[in-house]
Amino acid sequence: MIGVLVVDDQEMVREGFAALLAAQPDIEVLGTAGDGQAAVDLVRRLGAGGRAPDVVLMDVRMPRLDGIEATRALLAGTVVPPPKVLVLTTFDLDDHIYAALRAGASGFLLKHAPAAELLHAVRVVAAGDALLAPEITQRLIAHYLATGPSSTPDGERPAALAALTPRETEVLRLVARGLSNREIADELVVVEQTAKTHVSRVFAKLGLRDRAQAVVLAYETGLVRPGT
């Protein structure tokens, strides 16, 4: 069972999400919270009781402590094991997406996404992968990072990625473009398990938790440029 905590300052939205999730045979709603601070406190209490949530559905704009700061607090090492955070918002803004990913969120979805997409996102994030909504994430991260030109010439590897082999560098580029392991395998003409191994090695060498962090790093280092 995937343990989920739902965090939103609007009671109807909060209870609606909770009811949707609770109806699934593989998901258990462990609680709800109306603001970020209440969420952090509840996760700590649940963890102390031996049932910390696997996934926290986190709204962005909330009183006391917003969703970005709450995400930072949850993933700062004070909660063991830390939950995966899936950020939900009605605000399609660059700063929110980038700040959420920088804070350690494993996924980002707009609240108007279909119910099936939300359920899929919870399961993907709980399994340890990242979910970046394709219709918004690449465009907005690229737009945000385009405010400062990269100092890395085309064709060169940034110094921060020196630990990677040329093949691993290419794998990181493909991850940053949003390709799945299967699509990476097709691109490199290898079997899917080999692609998965390459991705795991890249993450291990660079200390990355998931694809969300990989996308941010690839853009920040100039390995992937906006529009490419």
XYZ file of N, CA and C in Angstrom:
684
model
N 0.833 -1.204 0.000
C 0.000 0.000 0.000
C 0.870 1.257 0.000
N 0.461 2.222 -0.814
C 1.158 3.504 -0.866
C 0.501 4.447 0.131
N 1.245 4.874 1.129
C 0.717 5.808 2.115
C 0.838 7.235 1.609
N -0.278 7.985 1.625
C -0.297 9.330 1.053
C -0.828 10.330 2.073
N -0.209 11.519 2.090
C -0.708 12.650 2.866
C -1.124 13.739 1.887
N -2.320 14.289 2.068
C -2.845 15.321 1.166
C -2.781 16.672 1.863
N -2.112 17.641 1.222
C -1.912 18.961 1.828
C -2.458 20.041 0.905
N -3.479 20.748 1.361
C -4.078 21.835 0.581
C -4.871 22.716 1.537
N -4.835 24.031 1.321
C -5.526 24.928 2.254
C -7.019 25.043 1.967
N -7.479 24.479 0.841
C -8.907 24.488 0.552
C -9.506 23.135 0.939
N -10.437 23.155 1.879
C -10.965 21.904 2.421
C -11.626 21.039 1.357
N -12.404 21.648 0.456
C -13.087 20.850 -0.564
C -12.090 20.169 -1.495
N -11.044 20.901 -1.873
C -10.009 20.315 -2.731
C -9.302 19.190 -1.983
N -8.953 19.458 -0.747
C -8.235 18.482 0.087
C -9.032 17.197 0.244
N -10.299 17.337 0.580
C -11.129 16.160 0.791
C -11.440 15.441 -0.523
N -11.538 16.207 -1.605
C -11.775 15.580 -2.907
C -10.614 14.702 -3.327
N -9.401 15.220 -3.179
C -8.219 14.421 -3.497
C -8.142 13.194 -2.599
N -8.430 13.392 -1.318
C -8.347 12.281 -0.366
C -9.343 11.181 -0.722
N -10.558 11.578 -1.106
C -11.574 10.587 -1.460
C -11.174 9.822 -2.718
N -10.635 10.535 -3.702
C -10.190 9.897 -4.944
C -9.104 8.868 -4.654
N -8.142 9.246 -3.854
C -7.017 8.356 -3.553
C -7.456 7.173 -2.698
N -8.316 7.436 -1.709
C -8.745 6.376 -0.799
C -9.546 5.293 -1.511
N -10.126 5.623 -2.653
C -10.918 4.645 -3.411
C -10.048 3.657 -4.183
N -8.733 3.892 -4.203
C -7.841 3.010 -4.947
C -7.381 1.852 -4.065
N -7.331 0.644 -4.595
C -6.992 -0.521 -3.770
C -5.554 -0.546 -3.275
N -4.672 0.231 -3.927
C -3.251 0.195 -3.555
C -2.789 1.467 -2.862
N -3.742 2.345 -2.494
C -3.377 3.621 -1.865
C -4.132 3.791 -0.550
N -3.410 4.213 0.469
C -4.004 4.498 1.772
C -3.749 5.958 2.123
N -4.806 6.716 2.391
C -4.658 8.109 2.813
C -4.397 8.135 4.311
N -3.221 8.575 4.707
C -2.818 8.560 6.110
C -3.239 9.809 6.858
N -3.655 10.838 6.114
C -4.085 12.064 6.768
C -4.137 13.211 5.785
N -4.622 14.358 6.262
C -4.672 15.576 5.457
C -4.190 16.730 6.320
N -3.755 17.799 5.658
C -3.299 18.993 6.372
C -3.672 20.220 5.563
N -3.940 21.326 6.264
C -4.393 22.542 5.609
C -3.321 23.573 5.351
N -2.092 23.327 5.803
C -0.987 24.237 5.507
C 0.335 23.489 5.626
N 1.406 24.120 5.183
C 2.689 23.445 5.143
C 3.226 23.049 6.495
N 3.065 23.924 7.489
C 3.584 23.593 8.812
C 2.842 22.413 9.417
N 1.525 22.379 9.240
C 0.749 21.243 9.736
C 1.174 19.959 9.042
N 1.525 20.068 7.758
C 1.979 18.891 7.011
C 3.288 18.363 7.569
N 4.243 19.261 7.798
C 5.537 18.843 8.343
C 5.360 18.188 9.711
N 4.536 18.796 10.553
C 4.295 18.244 11.895
C 3.643 16.868 11.810
N 2.678 16.718 10.904
C 1.963 15.449 10.785
C 2.875 14.350 10.239
N 3.707 14.681 9.268
C 4.638 13.680 8.734
C 5.570 13.190 9.830
N 6.043 14.100 10.659
C 6.940 13.705 11.753
C 6.225 12.814 12.762
N 4.957 13.147 13.063
C 4.202 12.310 14.003
C 3.949 10.928 13.425
N 3.572 10.892 12.146
C 3.321 9.602 11.502
C 4.599 8.773 11.443
N 5.724 9.434 11.156
C 6.992 8.726 11.115
C 7.377 8.165 12.470
N 7.138 8.942 13.527
C 7.450 8.479 14.876
C 6.593 7.279 15.254
N 5.401 7.203 14.655
C 4.514 6.077 14.919
C 4.771 4.881 14.028
N 5.753 5.000 13.147
C 6.124 3.871 12.300
C 5.421 3.796 10.965
N 4.652 4.829 10.595
C 3.948 4.786 9.299
C 4.051 6.143 8.612
N 5.257 6.531 8.264
C 5.438 7.780 7.530
C 4.861 7.641 6.131
N 4.318 8.709 5.570
C 3.753 8.618 4.210
C 4.846 8.382 3.179
N 4.488 7.662 2.148
C 5.402 7.455 1.021
C 5.391 8.663 0.097
N 4.210 9.275 -0.050
C 4.041 10.413 -0.957
C 3.240 11.501 -0.253
N 3.685 12.747 -0.426
C 2.931 13.905 0.058
C 2.468 14.709 -1.145
N 1.147 14.855 -1.287
C 0.593 15.742 -2.316
C 0.611 17.144 -1.732
N 1.383 18.041 -2.330
C 1.660 19.330 -1.707
C 1.171 20.491 -2.558
N 0.246 21.283 -2.003
C -0.166 22.526 -2.648
C 0.979 23.529 -2.530
N 0.978 24.581 -3.342
C 2.050 25.566 -3.289
C 1.697 26.738 -2.389
N 0.599 27.419 -2.691
C 0.243 28.615 -1.932
C -0.645 28.262 -0.755
N -0.060 28.373 0.458
C -0.789 28.048 1.683
C -0.341 28.990 2.793
N -1.160 29.161 3.827
C -0.764 30.015 4.955
C 0.299 29.350 5.820
N 0.879 30.145 6.704
C 1.911 29.738 7.676
C 3.200 29.297 6.989
N 3.138 28.216 6.237
C 4.315 27.719 5.526
C 3.859 27.246 4.158
N 4.430 27.826 3.086
C 3.962 27.440 1.753
C 4.523 26.079 1.359
N 4.053 25.581 0.210
C 4.419 24.234 -0.194
C 5.889 24.063 -0.519
N 6.533 25.119 -1.013
C 7.953 25.026 -1.346
C 8.776 24.892 -0.072
N 8.509 25.741 0.904
C 9.253 25.674 2.158
C 8.946 24.380 2.920
N 7.700 23.928 2.840
C 7.349 22.664 3.493
C 8.093 21.499 2.841
N 8.227 21.552 1.526
C 8.985 20.514 0.822
C 10.438 20.519 1.277
N 11.038 21.699 1.374
C 12.420 21.784 1.857
C 12.542 21.195 3.256
N 11.578 21.518 4.116
C 11.631 21.022 5.493
C 11.516 19.502 5.540
N 10.644 18.938 4.717
C 10.443 17.488 4.717
C 11.653 16.741 4.179
N 12.371 17.366 3.255
C 13.476 16.674 2.594
C 14.837 17.119 3.106
N 14.843 17.815 4.242
C 16.100 18.327 4.788
C 16.830 17.311 5.657
N 16.270 16.105 5.779
C 16.935 15.073 6.560
C 16.376 14.871 7.950
N 15.380 15.683 8.320
C 14.808 15.543 9.662
C 13.739 14.451 9.718
N 13.256 14.039 8.550
C 12.274 12.951 8.475
C 12.950 11.759 7.800
N 12.974 10.616 8.497
C 13.641 9.422 7.956
C 12.667 8.259 7.958
N 12.433 7.617 6.790
C 12.897 8.063 5.474
C 12.065 9.234 4.985
N 12.650 10.129 4.191
C 11.877 11.270 3.689
C 10.833 10.819 2.681
N 9.668 11.449 2.675
C 8.642 11.085 1.692
C 8.976 11.658 0.322
N 8.337 11.145 -0.694
C 8.374 11.767 -2.011
C 7.326 12.883 -2.013
N 7.639 13.994 -2.643
C 6.710 15.121 -2.680
C 6.248 15.352 -4.113
N 4.943 15.351 -4.299
C 4.322 15.630 -5.586
C 3.590 16.962 -5.455
N 4.081 17.978 -6.128
C 3.537 19.329 -5.992
C 2.357 19.516 -6.929
N 1.280 20.034 -6.375
C 0.059 20.312 -7.130
C -0.285 21.791 -7.002
N -0.568 22.445 -8.119
C -0.905 23.855 -8.047
C -1.767 24.261 -9.228
N -2.479 25.352 -9.078
C -3.232 25.936 -10.184
C -2.394 26.982 -10.896
N -1.229 27.281 -10.365
C -0.415 28.369 -10.884
C 0.676 27.846 -11.801
N 0.529 28.151 -13.090
C 1.464 27.699 -14.117
C 2.595 28.719 -14.236
N 3.449 28.783 -13.195
C 4.486 29.803 -13.139
C 5.875 29.177 -13.068
N 6.826 29.796 -13.769
C 8.183 29.285 -13.807
C 8.773 29.111 -12.410
N 8.683 30.161 -11.596
C 9.344 30.140 -10.301
C 8.849 29.001 -9.422
N 7.551 28.702 -9.497
C 7.010 27.632 -8.674
C 7.582 26.280 -9.077
N 7.635 26.027 -10.365
C 8.155 24.745 -10.827
C 9.622 24.601 -10.460
N 10.405 25.623 -10.792
C 11.835 25.532 -10.547
C 12.125 25.432 -9.056
N 11.444 26.255 -8.260
C 11.673 26.226 -6.812
C 11.278 24.880 -6.216
N 10.190 24.294 -6.722
C 9.755 22.990 -6.206
C 10.780 21.910 -6.521
N 11.307 21.920 -7.736
C 12.318 20.933 -8.104
C 13.595 21.149 -7.318
N 13.994 22.400 -7.134
C 15.196 22.693 -6.355
C 15.022 22.281 -4.896
N 13.798 22.368 -4.399
C 13.533 21.970 -3.016
C 13.554 20.460 -2.845
N 13.494 19.716 -3.954
C 13.569 18.263 -3.879
C 12.311 17.533 -4.267
N 11.318 18.256 -4.798
C 10.087 17.588 -5.207
C 10.364 16.585 -6.316
N 9.632 15.484 -6.289
C 9.814 14.437 -7.299
C 8.835 14.550 -8.451
N 7.897 15.476 -8.356
C 6.932 15.616 -9.432
C 6.184 16.925 -9.328
N 5.575 17.323 -10.435
C 4.849 18.589 -10.486
C 3.681 18.428 -11.444
N 2.483 18.668 -10.945
C 1.281 18.576 -11.774
C 0.371 19.768 -11.498
N -0.335 20.196 -12.535
C -1.363 21.205 -12.331
C -2.627 20.539 -11.801
N -3.378 21.263 -10.994
C -4.562 20.690 -10.346
C -5.652 20.306 -11.349
N -5.634 20.891 -12.531
C -6.672 20.548 -13.505
C -6.332 19.276 -14.273
N -5.235 18.610 -13.921
C -4.895 17.354 -14.594
C -5.994 16.326 -14.345
N -6.263 15.434 -15.303
C -7.283 14.399 -15.112
C -6.965 13.514 -13.904
N -8.015 12.932 -13.320
C -7.840 12.082 -12.139
C -6.885 10.930 -12.421
N -7.001 10.336 -13.605
C -6.131 9.212 -13.950
C -4.668 9.627 -13.960
N -4.404 10.866 -14.390
C -3.023 11.357 -14.422
C -2.483 11.556 -13.015
N -3.325 12.036 -12.115
C -2.912 12.207 -10.727
C -2.591 10.860 -10.086
N -3.458 9.880 -10.276
C -3.231 8.555 -9.707
C -1.953 7.939 -10.264
N -1.748 8.112 -11.558
C -0.524 7.608 -12.175
C 0.691 8.292 -11.559
N 0.603 9.599 -11.343
C 1.722 10.350 -10.776
C 2.069 9.852 -9.383
N 1.073 9.604 -8.569
C 1.317 9.107 -7.213
C 2.056 7.774 -7.264
N 1.620 6.893 -8.143
C 2.249 5.566 -8.231
C 3.677 5.655 -8.770
N 3.886 6.517 -9.754
C 5.225 6.674 -10.328
C 6.188 7.237 -9.289
N 5.766 8.269 -8.593
C 6.618 8.903 -7.590
C 6.892 7.946 -6.428
N 5.868 7.208 -6.012
C 6.047 6.253 -4.919
C 7.036 5.160 -5.281
N 7.105 4.817 -6.572
C 8.020 3.771 -7.034
C 9.461 4.259 -7.100
N 9.678 5.552 -6.842
C 11.033 6.065 -6.802
C 11.462 6.818 -8.036
N 10.551 7.003 -8.984
C 10.889 7.763 -10.179
C 10.360 9.187 -10.017
N 10.626 10.013 -10.999
C 10.108 11.381 -10.980
C 9.073 11.534 -12.072
N 8.131 12.427 -11.854
C 7.123 12.689 -12.865
C 7.100 14.176 -13.145
N 7.479 14.532 -14.359
C 7.490 15.917 -14.774
C 6.453 16.089 -15.869
N 5.374 16.773 -15.576
C 4.287 16.928 -16.544
C 4.839 17.473 -17.850
N 4.750 16.715 -18.938
C 5.429 17.113 -20.179
C 4.933 18.410 -20.773
N 3.673 18.767 -20.519
C 3.130 19.960 -21.156
C 3.633 21.252 -20.527
N 4.279 21.155 -19.372
C 4.720 22.391 -18.719
C 6.189 22.386 -18.318
N 6.725 21.259 -17.892
C 7.988 21.291 -17.176
C 9.168 21.707 -18.042
N 9.369 21.061 -19.170
C 10.540 21.393 -19.983
C 10.491 22.841 -20.449
N 9.315 23.284 -20.870
C 9.181 24.662 -21.354
C 9.499 25.673 -20.259
N 8.962 25.435 -19.059
C 9.129 26.420 -18.005
C 10.530 26.406 -17.407
N 11.103 25.236 -17.222
C 12.479 25.181 -16.721
C 13.411 25.841 -17.729
N 13.212 25.547 -19.001
C 14.053 26.140 -20.042
C 13.922 27.660 -20.036
N 12.703 28.157 -19.900
C 12.478 29.600 -19.885
C 13.164 30.241 -18.687
N 13.073 29.610 -17.537
C 13.670 30.162 -16.322
C 15.186 30.202 -16.437
N 15.776 29.128 -16.888
C 17.228 29.046 -16.954
C 17.797 29.831 -18.128
N 16.958 30.195 -19.090
C 17.429 30.973 -20.227
C 17.776 32.405 -19.838
N 17.463 32.811 -18.612
C 17.782 34.170 -18.170
C 19.282 34.385 -18.036
N 20.045 33.293 -17.947
C 21.493 33.423 -17.886
C 22.133 32.512 -18.904
N 22.952 33.027 -19.831
C 23.557 32.191 -20.860
C 24.558 31.214 -20.275
N 24.629 30.047 -20.851
C 25.578 29.038 -20.399
C 26.978 29.411 -20.852
N 27.969 29.105 -20.014
C 29.355 29.376 -20.366
C 30.011 28.162 -21.003
N 29.241 27.083 -21.196
C 29.799 25.858 -21.750
C 29.635 25.843 -23.263
N 30.741 25.800 -24.026
C 30.623 25.779 -25.490
C 29.920 24.521 -25.957
N 29.268 24.610 -27.092
C 28.598 23.444 -27.655
C 29.605 22.317 -27.848
N 29.164 21.093 -27.535
C 30.000 19.923 -27.748
C 30.929 19.595 -26.594
N 31.061 20.501 -25.608
C 31.943 20.239 -24.475
C 31.129 19.808 -23.259
N 31.807 19.027 -22.402
C 31.161 18.607 -21.169
C 31.475 19.597 -20.059
N 30.475 20.030 -19.297
C 30.747 20.919 -18.170
C 31.651 20.234 -17.151
N 32.472 21.015 -16.453
C 33.399 20.450 -15.474
C 32.667 19.683 -14.383
N 31.460 20.122 -14.046
C 30.699 19.466 -12.979
C 30.337 18.031 -13.330
N 30.418 17.706 -14.628
C 30.047 16.369 -15.083
C 31.271 15.554 -15.478
N 32.442 15.947 -15.001
C 33.689 15.304 -15.404
C 33.746 13.834 -15.014
N 32.988 13.436 -13.998
C 33.023 12.040 -13.547
C 32.327 11.099 -14.522
N 31.555 11.649 -15.451
C 30.796 10.820 -16.372
C 31.614 10.439 -17.599
N 31.356 9.244 -18.084
C 31.918 8.845 -19.374
C 31.143 9.553 -20.480
N 31.684 9.589 -21.707
C 30.926 10.203 -22.813
C 29.539 9.578 -22.985
N 29.438 8.256 -22.845
C 28.137 7.605 -22.985
C 27.191 8.045 -21.864
N 27.691 8.143 -20.644
C 26.858 8.565 -19.514
C 26.421 10.017 -19.675
N 27.292 10.839 -20.244
C 26.919 12.232 -20.506
C 25.764 12.298 -21.494
N 25.820 11.462 -22.523
C 24.736 11.415 -23.490
C 23.444 10.925 -22.846
N 23.568 9.948 -21.959
C 22.391 9.454 -21.244
C 21.761 10.581 -20.431
N 22.567 11.389 -19.762
C 22.033 12.509 -18.984
C 21.316 13.497 -19.897
N 21.878 13.756 -21.073
C 21.194 14.636 -22.036
C 19.810 14.094 -22.381
N 19.732 12.799 -22.607
C 18.461 12.188 -22.995
C 17.460 12.209 -21.838
N 17.943 11.985 -20.627
C 17.072 12.088 -19.455
C 16.513 13.502 -19.352
N 17.371 14.495 -19.559
C 16.942 15.891 -19.457
C 15.946 16.272 -20.537
N 15.969 15.556 -21.651
C 14.981 15.796 -22.708
C 13.648 15.136 -22.392
N 13.586 14.370 -21.296
C 12.335 13.762 -20.886
C 12.130 12.350 -21.378
N 13.180 11.697 -21.901
C 13.025 10.345 -22.427
C 12.973 9.310 -21.304
N 12.141 8.306 -21.488
C 12.071 7.183 -20.562
C 13.248 6.247 -20.813
N 13.428 5.258 -19.935
C 14.503 4.294 -20.135
C 14.353 3.560 -21.467
N 13.141 3.219 -21.816
C 12.909 2.523 -23.078
C 13.265 3.409 -24.267
N 12.894 4.680 -24.193
C 13.203 5.604 -25.283
C 14.705 5.861 -25.371
N 15.363 5.909 -24.213
C 16.820 6.061 -24.209
C 17.466 4.847 -24.864
N 16.961 3.670 -24.561
C 17.490 2.446 -25.165
C 17.343 2.485 -26.686
N 16.188 2.938 -27.154
C 15.975 3.036 -28.603
C 16.942 4.037 -29.230
N 17.146 5.154 -28.542
C 18.029 6.201 -29.062
C 19.474 5.714 -29.159
N 19.904 4.925 -28.155
C 21.290 4.458 -28.111
C 21.472 3.094 -28.764
N 20.372 2.491 -29.199
C 20.382 1.163 -29.826
C 20.986 0.134 -28.863
N 20.422 0.093 -27.660
C 20.798 -0.906 -26.658
C 19.513 -1.467 -26.063
N 19.627 -2.498 -25.232
C 18.442 -3.042 -24.580
C 18.053 -2.124 -23.421
N 16.796 -2.221 -23.005
C 16.291 -1.317 -21.976
C 17.042 -1.472 -20.648
N 17.419 -2.702 -20.282
C 18.132 -2.913 -19.028
C 19.482 -2.189 -19.033
N 20.143 -2.160 -20.190
C 21.415 -1.436 -20.291
C 21.200 0.062 -20.093
N 20.142 0.584 -20.694
C 19.823 2.001 -20.514
C 19.539 2.305 -19.051
N 18.802 1.422 -18.404
C 18.482 1.608 -16.991
C 19.748 1.614 -16.148
N 20.695 0.736 -16.472
C 21.963 0.683 -15.743
C 22.748 1.976 -15.928
N 22.781 2.496 -17.163
C 23.465 3.763 -17.425
C 22.846 4.894 -16.595
N 21.521 4.958 -16.570
C 20.839 6.009 -15.814
C 21.179 5.904 -14.333
N 21.161 4.697 -13.798
C 21.480 4.493 -12.375
C 22.906 4.932 -12.064
N 23.836 4.633 -12.953
C 25.230 5.026 -12.731
C 25.405 6.537 -12.768
N 24.693 7.186 -13.694
C 24.744 8.646 -13.765
C 24.245 9.252 -12.451
N 23.111 8.767 -11.974
C 22.546 9.291 -10.737
C 23.496 9.061 -9.565
N 24.112 7.866 -9.503
C 25.017 7.545 -8.400
C 26.258 8.433 -8.434
N 26.843 8.628 -9.613
C 28.062 9.421 -9.720
C 27.829 10.892 -9.372
N 26.648 11.400 -9.726
C 26.356 12.819 -9.526
C 25.563 13.090 -8.253
N 25.241 12.020 -7.511
C 24.479 12.194 -6.277
C 23.068 12.675 -6.502
N 22.463 12.241 -7.604
C 21.102 12.656 -7.941
C 20.092 11.664 -7.389
N 18.978 12.190 -6.904
C 17.940 11.331 -6.351
C 17.023 10.775 -7.438
N 16.740 11.589 -8.454
C 15.773 11.164 -9.457
C 15.888 12.025 -10.704
N 14.972 11.800 -11.642
C 15.005 12.511 -12.916
C 14.775 14.013 -12.753
N 14.005 14.406 -11.760
C 13.765 15.837 -11.555
C 15.076 16.564 -11.302
N 15.900 16.019 -10.422
C 17.191 16.642 -10.144
C 18.105 16.578 -11.368
N 18.007 15.504 -12.138
C 18.838 15.364 -13.332
C 18.513 16.453 -14.355
N 17.225 16.754 -14.534
C 16.820 17.804 -15.468
C 17.389 19.148 -15.035
N 17.238 19.474 -13.760
C 17.738 20.753 -13.255
C 19.245 20.857 -13.463
N 19.989 19.800 -13.104
C 21.442 19.826 -13.241
C 21.868 19.974 -14.700
N 21.196 19.271 -15.594
C 21.561 19.333 -17.006
C 21.381 20.740 -17.563
N 20.323 21.431 -17.150
C 20.123 22.798 -17.606
C 21.098 23.757 -16.931
N 21.312 23.580 -15.631
C 22.189 24.496 -14.901
C 23.624 24.432 -15.405
N 24.087 23.260 -15.782
C 25.455 23.113 -16.265
C 25.606 23.462 -17.742
N 24.489 23.671 -18.414
C 24.546 23.986 -19.836
C 24.660 22.777 -20.730
N 24.548 21.587 -20.132
C 24.617 20.371 -20.939
C 23.453 20.334 -21.920
N 22.294 20.759 -21.455
C 21.109 20.901 -22.297
C 20.746 22.372 -22.309
N 20.462 22.898 -23.481
C 20.140 24.311 -23.611
C 18.669 24.492 -23.956
N 18.060 25.575 -23.532
C 16.676 25.842 -23.884
C 16.455 25.784 -25.386
N 15.439 25.011 -25.782
C 15.093 24.922 -27.193
C 15.795 23.832 -27.946
N 16.760 23.131 -27.305
C 17.473 22.068 -28.016
C 16.820 20.742 -27.761
